[in-house]
């Protein structure tokens, strides 16, 4: 009886180890800036968002937008944002296929503008990160499209260094 327990124990050790994989952030967890075109209720702007991407204790990811700015015109220059915006992505929510998009929800999004939109609030907005298990996509991107008050916002931002990759074994 003792021999069979000893033989089974290494199997369970390997099984538990294989289940505890987590996403890998390359070149490493840290701060990454995404910037590029956006529209604010039809007005073209340039948006820049600085994120901190870290591994969570559960094997997933924590994506925190810590700073940002919109610029490029009179309307764009009137936009202000409060931070942080936070997305927690569980390990089971990470895609495993090549070039897979990662859909997440950014919470606590507060955007101020001239009075045309209505009061700001801590909204939850959808966002898509592209560059999970990359094979062909040259840059990581962060995309979103949402409304708040009477305004709409759309962005398609590119990670500035071109080095960020997230893999999910």
Backbone as a chain_set.jsonl record, in Angstrom:
{"seq": "XXXXXXXXXXXXXXXXXXXXXXXXXXXXXXXXXXXXXXXXXXXXXXXXXXXXXXXXXXXXXXXXXXXXXXXXXXXXXXXXXXXXXXXXXXXXXXXXXXXXXXXXXXXXXXXXXXXXXXXXXXXXXXXXXXXXXXXXXXXXXXXXXXXXXXXXXXXXXXXXXXXXXXXXX", "coords": {"N": [[0.819, -1.195, 0.0], [1.909, 1.276, 0.78], [3.81, 1.678, -1.24], [2.261, 2.198, -3.536], [1.148, 4.684, -2.883], [3.399, 6.277, -2.837], [4.095, 6.174, -5.524], [1.973, 7.49, -6.758], [2.034, 10.06, -5.691], [4.153, 11.684, -6.988], [2.874, 12.03, -9.48], [0.6, 13.627, -8.888], [1.928, 15.871, -7.93], [3.178, 16.804, -10.266], [0.858, 17.316, -11.776], [-0.412, 19.359, -10.282], [1.578, 21.32, -10.478], [1.483, 21.785, -13.24], [-0.964, 22.991, -13.488], [-0.605, 25.437, -12.346], [0.457, 27.382, -13.977], [1.218, 30.654, -15.171], [0.476, 33.752, -16.815], [2.971, 35.147, -18.942], [4.768, 38.083, -18.98], [6.469, 39.888, -21.288], [8.88, 42.322, -22.098], [8.904, 42.109, -19.326], [7.036, 42.408, -16.219], [5.681, 45.66, -15.62], [5.74, 49.168, -16.479], [3.982, 50.387, -19.274], [3.393, 52.324, -22.15], [0.663, 53.22, -24.106], [-0.351, 54.624, -27.124], [-2.103, 56.669, -29.534], [-4.561, 57.043, -32.193], [-7.791, 58.372, -31.417], [-11.303, 58.909, -30.928], [-13.498, 61.387, -29.793], [-16.633, 61.737, -29.196], [-16.918, 62.017, -31.99], [-14.92, 63.848, -32.59], [-11.607, 63.956, -33.685], [-8.818, 62.832, -31.832], [-5.645, 62.496, -30.143], [-4.637, 59.975, -28.02], [-3.006, 59.06, -25.047], [-2.089, 56.525, -22.889], [-0.764, 55.389, -19.876], [0.166, 52.338, -18.596], [0.334, 49.915, -15.962], [1.423, 46.706, -15.939], [1.07, 43.68, -14.399], [1.69, 40.427, -12.961], [-0.866, 38.554, -11.428], [-1.6, 37.128, -8.192], [-3.095, 34.87, -8.61], [-2.3, 33.858, -11.017], [-3.167, 35.176, -13.211], [-3.55, 38.383, -14.755], [-2.933, 41.782, -13.79], [-4.003, 44.807, -14.883], [-3.371, 48.094, -14.817], [-4.31, 51.296, -15.463], [-2.495, 54.09, -15.114], [-2.001, 56.727, -15.766], [-2.667, 59.352, -18.148], [-3.507, 61.168, -21.164], [-5.37, 63.289, -23.348], [-5.068, 64.871, -26.461], [-4.713, 67.329, -29.123], [-6.542, 69.111, -30.216], [-9.12, 71.622, -29.731], [-11.4, 70.507, -28.379], [-10.302, 68.048, -27.545], [-8.257, 68.888, -25.841], [-9.701, 69.673, -23.673], [-10.363, 67.49, -22.236], [-10.15, 65.586, -19.329], [-8.872, 63.127, -17.076], [-9.376, 60.848, -14.363], [-7.381, 58.705, -12.42], [-6.56, 55.599, -10.741], [-7.436, 53.29, -13.434], [-8.647, 50.062, -13.436], [-8.09, 46.678, -14.312], [-8.707, 43.351, -13.662], [-7.631, 40.262, -14.562], [-8.431, 36.99, -14.644], [-6.622, 33.859, -14.473], [-7.954, 31.829, -15.862], [-9.31, 33.298, -17.719], [-7.535, 34.107, -19.606], [-6.593, 33.945, -22.974], [-5.465, 31.147, -24.974], [-4.686, 30.569, -27.536], [-2.782, 31.294, -30.598], [-1.948, 34.708, -31.307], [-4.179, 35.72, -29.982], [-6.939, 37.736, -28.916], [-7.375, 39.565, -25.859], [-10.029, 40.116, -23.902], [-11.082, 42.507, -21.62], [-12.267, 44.196, -18.652], [-12.102, 47.49, -17.789], [-12.193, 49.076, -14.762], [-13.537, 51.794, -12.765], [-13.317, 54.032, -14.409], [-12.976, 57.357, -15.023], [-13.842, 60.191, -16.691], [-13.539, 63.523, -17.499], [-15.007, 66.287, -19.144], [-15.751, 69.113, -21.253], [-18.944, 70.527, -20.511], [-20.682, 69.053, -22.157], [-21.066, 66.296, -21.936], [-22.151, 65.417, -19.541], [-22.169, 64.475, -16.04], [-19.106, 63.114, -14.666], [-18.349, 59.668, -13.956], [-17.546, 56.674, -12.123], [-17.097, 54.544, -14.252], [-17.376, 51.251, -15.762], [-15.616, 49.914, -18.383], [-15.367, 48.256, -21.579], [-12.406, 46.732, -22.872], [-9.917, 45.738, -25.228], [-7.061, 43.857, -25.413], [-4.56, 43.211, -27.678], [-2.265, 40.847, -28.518], [-1.63, 38.447, -27.401], [0.137, 35.529, -26.981], [1.808, 35.957, -29.358], [2.378, 35.633, -32.898], [2.365, 36.848, -35.322], [1.478, 39.52, -35.104], [2.757, 42.75, -35.061], [2.853, 44.74, -33.047], [1.705, 45.359, -29.718], [-1.655, 46.144, -28.975], [-4.209, 48.272, -27.625], [-7.586, 48.504, -27.379], [-10.759, 50.2, -27.401], [-14.247, 51.006, -27.113], [-16.795, 53.03, -26.113], [-19.51, 54.596, -24.273], [-20.247, 57.517, -22.345], [-22.351, 59.401, -20.317], [-23.633, 61.711, -22.568], [-21.734, 61.334, -24.483], [-19.392, 59.687, -26.703], [-16.616, 57.463, -26.909], [-13.813, 56.269, -28.628], [-10.987, 54.242, -29.118], [-7.848, 53.173, -30.51], [-5.041, 52.069, -29.636], [-1.47, 51.888, -29.71], [1.212, 50.056, -28.334], [4.054, 51.738, -27.198], [6.848, 50.932, -27.237], [6.98, 48.648, -28.753], [7.725, 46.193, -27.845], [6.269, 44.744, -25.964], [4.846, 41.714, -24.999], [2.509, 39.197, -24.212], [2.281, 36.023, -22.983], [0.572, 32.945, -22.646], [1.009, 30.056, -21.256]], "CA": [[0.0, 0.0, 0.0], [2.768, 2.455, 0.836], [4.46, 1.867, -2.526], [1.351, 2.841, -4.485], [1.032, 6.091, -2.503], [4.623, 6.93, -3.281], [4.076, 6.284, -6.979], [0.938, 8.439, -7.154], [2.394, 11.396, -5.237], [4.806, 12.493, -8.031], [1.909, 12.365, -10.516], [-0.181, 14.778, -8.43], [2.836, 17.019, -7.865], [3.29, 17.304, -11.639], [-0.441, 17.841, -12.178], [-0.601, 20.648, -9.617], [2.532, 22.257, -11.075], [1.044, 22.163, -14.585], [-2.136, 23.85, -13.378], [-0.278, 26.718, -11.737], [1.1, 28.29, -14.933], [0.652, 31.995, -15.233], [0.845, 34.513, -17.999], [4.313, 35.711, -18.935], [4.831, 39.417, -19.546], [7.806, 40.11, -21.831], [10.13, 41.992, -21.445], [8.706, 41.888, -17.898], [6.01, 43.268, -15.629], [6.124, 47.04, -15.469], [4.964, 50.255, -17.064], [3.957, 50.434, -20.73], [2.546, 53.407, -22.643], [-0.073, 52.991, -25.345], [-0.799, 55.901, -27.663], [-2.582, 56.606, -30.902], [-5.775, 57.77, -32.541], [-9.034, 58.16, -30.705], [-12.329, 59.9, -31.237], [-14.292, 61.8, -28.649], [-17.888, 62.225, -29.789], [-16.694, 62.375, -33.387], [-13.746, 64.711, -32.758], [-10.374, 63.157, -33.64], [-7.84, 63.198, -30.8], [-4.598, 61.531, -29.864], [-4.754, 59.567, -26.629], [-1.867, 58.338, -24.502], [-2.394, 55.912, -21.598], [0.334, 54.648, -19.272], [-0.364, 51.201, -17.847], [1.233, 49.015, -15.244], [0.957, 45.34, -16.163], [1.733, 42.771, -13.46], [1.061, 39.129, -12.76], [-1.637, 38.47, -10.192], [-1.29, 35.951, -7.381], [-3.855, 33.729, -9.123], [-1.778, 33.431, -12.303], [-3.695, 36.042, -14.258], [-2.891, 39.677, -14.934], [-3.511, 43.028, -13.307], [-3.7, 45.907, -15.795], [-3.775, 49.329, -14.156], [-3.996, 52.527, -16.195], [-2.077, 55.0, -14.041], [-1.896, 58.107, -16.23], [-3.047, 59.505, -19.538], [-3.882, 62.5, -21.639], [-5.896, 63.445, -24.705], [-4.625, 66.143, -27.019], [-4.839, 67.423, -30.567], [-7.567, 70.053, -30.652], [-9.799, 72.334, -28.643], [-12.214, 69.558, -27.606], [-9.4, 67.068, -26.935], [-7.513, 69.522, -24.762], [-10.617, 69.877, -22.546], [-10.632, 66.194, -21.616], [-9.31, 65.223, -18.188], [-9.184, 61.782, -16.597], [-8.889, 60.458, -13.043], [-6.805, 57.356, -12.412], [-6.305, 54.511, -11.686], [-8.438, 52.415, -14.02], [-8.09, 48.754, -13.065], [-8.66, 45.441, -14.849], [-8.157, 42.107, -13.123], [-7.913, 39.185, -15.506], [-8.118, 35.693, -14.045], [-5.847, 32.938, -15.313], [-8.864, 31.089, -16.747], [-9.81, 34.218, -18.749], [-6.475, 34.378, -20.579], [-6.669, 33.063, -24.144], [-4.267, 30.32, -25.145], [-4.352, 30.416, -28.946], [-1.855, 32.3, -31.121], [-2.483, 36.024, -31.682], [-5.525, 35.809, -29.426], [-7.259, 38.969, -28.184], [-7.768, 39.436, -24.46], [-11.078, 41.066, -23.562], [-11.074, 42.802, -20.188], [-13.078, 45.334, -18.236], [-11.416, 48.497, -16.979], [-13.107, 49.644, -13.778], [-13.251, 53.098, -12.162], [-12.955, 54.985, -15.46], [-13.573, 58.677, -14.826], [-13.419, 61.122, -17.731], [-14.187, 64.827, -17.423], [-14.889, 67.059, -20.374], [-16.645, 70.258, -21.167], [-20.249, 70.119, -19.985], [-21.568, 68.387, -23.113], [-21.238, 64.857, -21.697], [-22.797, 65.088, -18.287], [-21.211, 64.304, -14.941], [-18.251, 61.937, -14.739], [-18.655, 58.618, -12.987], [-16.588, 55.572, -12.14], [-17.682, 53.552, -15.157], [-16.641, 50.065, -16.198], [-15.641, 49.94, -19.844], [-14.689, 47.133, -22.215], [-11.162, 46.998, -23.587], [-9.334, 44.539, -25.828], [-5.611, 43.865, -25.579], [-4.157, 42.271, -28.724], [-0.879, 40.399, -28.602], [-1.475, 37.287, -26.534], [0.78, 34.452, -27.742], [1.975, 36.535, -30.7], [3.183, 35.01, -33.942], [2.447, 37.735, -36.481], [1.146, 40.907, -34.809], [4.022, 43.41, -34.743], [2.77, 45.585, -31.858], [0.571, 45.189, -28.828], [-2.614, 47.229, -29.079], [-5.272, 48.36, -26.638], [-8.717, 49.097, -28.084], [-12.005, 50.309, -26.649], [-15.304, 51.855, -27.642], [-17.791, 53.101, -25.055], [-20.205, 55.873, -24.1], [-20.519, 57.99, -20.992], [-23.246, 60.55, -20.484], [-24.076, 61.84, -23.954], [-20.54, 61.277, -25.34], [-18.824, 58.386, -27.047], [-15.157, 57.45, -27.009], [-13.243, 55.103, -29.3], [-9.541, 54.351, -29.304], [-7.052, 52.043, -30.981], [-3.723, 52.54, -29.222], [-0.349, 50.981, -29.946], [2.236, 50.118, -27.287], [5.103, 52.58, -27.773], [8.166, 50.318, -27.453], [6.893, 47.537, -29.703], [8.336, 45.007, -27.244], [5.383, 44.064, -25.022], [4.151, 40.485, -25.397], [1.992, 38.411, -23.106], [2.058, 34.642, -23.397], [-0.168, 32.126, -21.698], [1.404, 28.667, -21.591]], "C": [[0.859, 1.254, 0.0], [3.444, 2.718, -0.505], [3.538, 2.556, -3.525], [1.145, 4.316, -4.151], [2.252, 6.857, -2.979], [4.661, 7.112, -4.789], [3.071, 7.335, -7.454], [1.334, 9.869, -6.798], [3.131, 12.211, -6.293], [3.851, 12.888, -9.158], [1.107, 13.604, -10.121], [0.679, 16.026, -8.311], [2.996, 17.64, -9.249], [1.979, 17.919, -12.114], [-0.679, 19.215, -11.561], [0.341, 21.683, -10.208], [2.065, 22.697, -12.458], [-0.175, 23.077, -14.542], [-1.803, 25.244, -12.867], [0.478, 27.648, -12.683], [0.444, 29.655, -14.885], [1.121, 32.664, -16.511], [2.256, 35.056, -17.84], [4.27, 37.054, -19.648], [6.273, 39.653, -19.987], [7.868, 41.527, -22.387], [10.029, 41.85, -19.937], [7.571, 42.752, -17.39], [6.547, 44.685, -15.465], [5.2, 48.002, -16.165], [5.121, 50.266, -18.587], [2.995, 51.548, -21.15], [1.956, 53.015, -23.99], [-0.537, 54.355, -25.848], [-1.268, 55.72, -29.096], [-3.897, 57.328, -31.08], [-6.963, 57.385, -31.663], [-10.054, 59.164, -31.23], [-13.128, 60.154, -29.974], [-15.528, 62.471, -29.214], [-17.68, 62.762, -31.202], [-15.499, 63.271, -33.639], [-12.479, 63.86, -32.686], [-9.397, 63.718, -32.598], [-6.702, 62.186, -30.844], [-4.679, 61.242, -28.37], [-3.495, 58.809, -26.236], [-2.254, 57.825, -23.123], [-1.175, 55.141, -21.104], [-0.261, 53.577, -18.372], [0.742, 50.553, -17.029], [0.637, 47.629, -15.398], [1.774, 44.425, -15.256], [1.008, 41.434, -13.458], [0.297, 39.163, -11.442], [-1.258, 37.192, -9.454], [-1.984, 34.701, -7.909], [-3.343, 33.218, -10.47], [-2.303, 34.24, -13.465], [-2.891, 37.322, -14.357], [-3.665, 40.775, -14.211], [-3.056, 44.104, -14.284], [-4.255, 47.168, -15.142], [-3.353, 50.51, -15.018], [-3.721, 53.58, -15.134], [-2.009, 56.458, -14.459], [-2.334, 58.161, -17.688], [-3.422, 60.923, -19.867], [-4.444, 62.388, -23.044], [-5.46, 64.81, -25.196], [-4.854, 66.14, -28.523], [-5.928, 68.353, -31.06], [-8.269, 70.651, -29.454], [-10.607, 71.38, -27.776], [-11.307, 68.586, -26.862], [-8.665, 67.651, -25.742], [-8.379, 69.792, -23.533], [-10.927, 68.588, -21.79], [-9.637, 65.967, -20.478], [-9.777, 63.86, -17.67], [-8.635, 61.603, -15.186], [-8.435, 59.003, -13.11], [-6.645, 56.894, -10.968], [-7.586, 53.891, -12.249], [-7.854, 51.017, -13.87], [-8.851, 47.62, -13.75], [-7.94, 44.266, -14.21], [-8.595, 40.982, -14.041], [-7.482, 37.877, -14.87], [-7.365, 34.801, -15.015], [-6.746, 32.193, -16.292], [-9.437, 31.965, -17.856], [-8.772, 34.535, -19.82], [-6.601, 33.429, -21.758], [-5.375, 32.278, -24.304], [-3.874, 30.132, -26.606], [-3.384, 31.481, -29.419], [-2.581, 33.569, -31.542], [-3.903, 36.25, -31.16], [-5.756, 37.152, -28.738], [-7.669, 38.651, -26.752], [-8.789, 40.526, -24.166], [-11.077, 41.242, -22.05], [-12.019, 43.959, -19.916], [-12.234, 46.243, -17.365], [-12.445, 49.138, -16.066], [-12.61, 50.99, -13.284], [-12.81, 54.139, -13.187], [-13.72, 56.287, -15.233], [-12.973, 59.625, -15.86], [-14.231, 62.4, -17.582], [-14.026, 65.501, -18.783], [-15.694, 68.328, -20.191], [-18.054, 69.737, -20.914], [-21.134, 69.322, -20.943], [-21.864, 66.935, -22.775], [-22.062, 64.525, -20.472], [-21.742, 64.806, -17.238], [-20.348, 63.056, -15.129], [-18.683, 60.905, -13.703], [-17.596, 57.537, -13.108], [-17.131, 54.416, -12.954], [-16.773, 52.339, -15.334], [-16.761, 50.008, -17.706], [-14.94, 48.71, -20.403], [-13.397, 47.593, -22.877], [-10.635, 45.677, -24.127], [-7.841, 44.766, -25.988], [-5.273, 42.818, -26.626], [-2.658, 42.041, -28.662], [-0.633, 39.292, -27.585], [-0.944, 36.16, -27.407], [1.054, 34.879, -29.187], [2.805, 35.653, -31.635], [3.342, 35.957, -35.126], [2.208, 39.204, -36.169], [2.405, 41.661, -34.395], [3.996, 44.237, -33.461], [1.577, 45.186, -31.015], [-0.349, 46.386, -28.995], [-3.622, 47.129, -27.948], [-6.407, 49.126, -27.304], [-9.925, 49.189, -27.162], [-12.979, 51.211, -27.397], [-16.424, 51.849, -26.611], [-18.445, 54.476, -25.042], [-20.25, 56.22, -22.628], [-21.298, 59.278, -21.121], [-23.765, 60.569, -21.914], [-22.916, 61.738, -24.938], [-20.104, 59.848, -25.614], [-17.321, 58.537, -27.225], [-14.741, 56.157, -27.694], [-11.743, 55.303, -29.386], [-8.958, 53.044, -29.808], [-5.601, 52.45, -30.771], [-2.672, 51.461, -29.407], [0.68, 51.167, -28.829], [3.497, 50.735, -27.88], [6.428, 51.887, -28.058], [8.143, 49.24, -28.524], [7.446, 46.237, -29.148], [7.383, 44.171, -26.407], [4.703, 42.852, -25.664], [3.657, 39.795, -24.134], [1.719, 37.006, -23.643], [1.366, 33.885, -22.268], [0.116, 30.672, -22.042], [0.243, 27.69, -21.495]], "O": [[0.555, 2.205, -0.72], [3.633, 3.877, -0.874], [3.987, 3.414, -4.285], [0.981, 5.126, -5.063], [2.129, 7.978, -3.473], [5.202, 8.102, -5.28], [3.31, 8.001, -8.462], [1.002, 10.798, -7.534], [2.764, 13.368, -6.494], [3.995, 13.966, -9.735], [0.951, 14.525, -10.922], [0.2, 17.131, -8.567], [2.955, 18.862, -9.392], [1.994, 18.947, -12.79], [-1.106, 20.137, -12.256], [-0.066, 22.825, -10.421], [2.232, 23.862, -12.819], [-0.393, 23.857, -15.468], [-2.639, 26.144, -12.948], [1.084, 28.618, -12.227], [-0.745, 29.781, -14.591], [2.037, 32.196, -17.187], [2.683, 35.384, -16.733], [3.795, 37.153, -20.78], [7.191, 39.622, -19.168], [6.95, 41.911, -23.112], [11.025, 41.488, -19.311], [7.181, 43.718, -18.044], [7.734, 44.88, -15.2], [4.032, 47.703, -16.412], [6.228, 50.167, -19.116], [1.916, 51.696, -20.576], [2.657, 52.545, -24.886], [-1.06, 55.155, -25.072], [-0.895, 54.767, -29.78], [-4.305, 58.124, -30.233], [-7.109, 56.241, -31.234], [-9.703, 60.141, -31.891], [-13.396, 59.241, -29.192], [-15.484, 63.62, -29.653], [-18.197, 63.819, -31.562], [-15.095, 63.445, -34.789], [-12.294, 63.118, -31.721], [-9.19, 64.928, -32.509], [-6.797, 61.151, -31.504], [-4.778, 62.161, -27.557], [-2.98, 58.006, -27.014], [-2.7, 58.6, -22.277], [-0.617, 54.327, -21.839], [-1.082, 53.862, -17.501], [1.923, 50.637, -17.365], [-0.515, 47.397, -15.034], [3.002, 44.394, -15.327], [-0.137, 41.329, -13.897], [0.765, 39.737, -10.459], [-0.663, 36.284, -10.034], [-1.51, 33.588, -7.68], [-3.886, 32.255, -11.012], [-1.91, 34.0, -14.607], [-1.693, 37.339, -14.074], [-4.882, 40.7, -14.048], [-1.856, 44.29, -14.489], [-5.463, 47.291, -14.939], [-2.164, 50.7, -15.273], [-4.604, 53.924, -14.348], [-1.963, 57.342, -13.604], [-2.367, 57.14, -18.376], [-3.626, 61.763, -18.991], [-4.053, 61.52, -23.825], [-5.476, 65.786, -24.446], [-5.146, 65.105, -29.123], [-6.207, 68.367, -32.259], [-8.047, 70.245, -28.313], [-10.509, 71.438, -26.55], [-11.518, 68.327, -25.678], [-8.475, 66.968, -24.736], [-7.854, 70.105, -22.465], [-11.675, 68.603, -20.812], [-8.43, 66.138, -20.652], [-10.944, 63.497, -17.817], [-7.575, 62.129, -14.848], [-9.051, 58.181, -13.787], [-6.6, 57.725, -10.06], [-8.655, 53.954, -11.641], [-6.674, 50.813, -14.153], [-10.082, 47.6, -13.769], [-6.711, 44.199, -14.218], [-9.788, 40.778, -14.267], [-6.3, 37.678, -14.589], [-7.459, 34.969, -16.231], [-6.348, 31.948, -17.431], [-9.99, 31.449, -18.828], [-9.092, 35.16, -20.831], [-6.707, 32.219, -21.559], [-4.321, 32.695, -23.826], [-2.81, 29.577, -26.88], [-3.176, 32.476, -28.724], [-3.693, 33.514, -32.068], [-4.722, 36.893, -31.817], [-4.867, 37.655, -28.051], [-8.24, 37.595, -26.475], [-8.463, 41.713, -24.178], [-11.072, 40.269, -21.295], [-12.505, 44.614, -20.837], [-11.714, 45.823, -16.331], [-13.449, 49.678, -16.53], [-11.42, 51.297, -13.368], [-12.019, 55.028, -12.87], [-14.95, 56.312, -15.249], [-11.761, 59.835, -15.902], [-15.461, 62.364, -17.544], [-13.028, 65.301, -19.475], [-16.245, 68.587, -19.121], [-18.293, 68.546, -21.11], [-22.246, 68.949, -20.567], [-22.838, 66.384, -23.287], [-22.621, 63.431, -20.389], [-20.546, 64.891, -17.519], [-20.805, 62.058, -15.687], [-19.306, 61.242, -12.696], [-16.843, 57.495, -14.08], [-17.577, 53.415, -12.394], [-15.569, 52.4, -15.088], [-17.864, 50.047, -18.252], [-14.023, 48.178, -19.777], [-13.311, 48.713, -23.38], [-10.882, 44.619, -23.546], [-7.408, 45.735, -26.613], [-5.658, 41.658, -26.485], [-1.88, 42.991, -28.752], [0.439, 39.212, -26.984], [-1.513, 35.868, -28.459], [0.586, 34.236, -30.127], [3.782, 35.024, -31.23], [4.333, 35.884, -35.853], [2.691, 40.065, -36.904], [3.071, 41.24, -33.449], [5.045, 44.416, -32.841], [0.56, 44.728, -31.536], [0.117, 47.516, -29.14], [-3.857, 46.058, -27.389], [-6.221, 50.261, -27.742], [-10.097, 48.369, -26.26], [-12.586, 52.057, -28.199], [-16.948, 50.789, -26.27], [-17.989, 55.4, -25.715], [-20.288, 55.339, -21.768], [-20.961, 60.144, -21.928], [-24.274, 59.565, -22.411], [-23.095, 62.028, -26.121], [-20.408, 58.927, -24.856], [-16.823, 59.587, -27.633], [-15.252, 55.083, -27.378], [-11.274, 56.4, -29.689], [-9.497, 51.964, -29.568], [-5.001, 53.1, -31.628], [-2.954, 50.27, -29.275], [0.98, 52.293, -28.43], [3.96, 50.311, -28.938], [7.083, 52.226, -29.043], [9.17, 48.949, -29.137], [7.62, 45.273, -29.893], [7.659, 42.997, -26.159], [4.076, 42.953, -26.719], [4.331, 39.818, -23.103], [1.011, 36.834, -24.635], [1.568, 34.171, -21.088], [-0.45, 30.121, -22.986], [0.417, 26.497, -21.744]]}, "num_chains": 1, "name": "protein.A"}
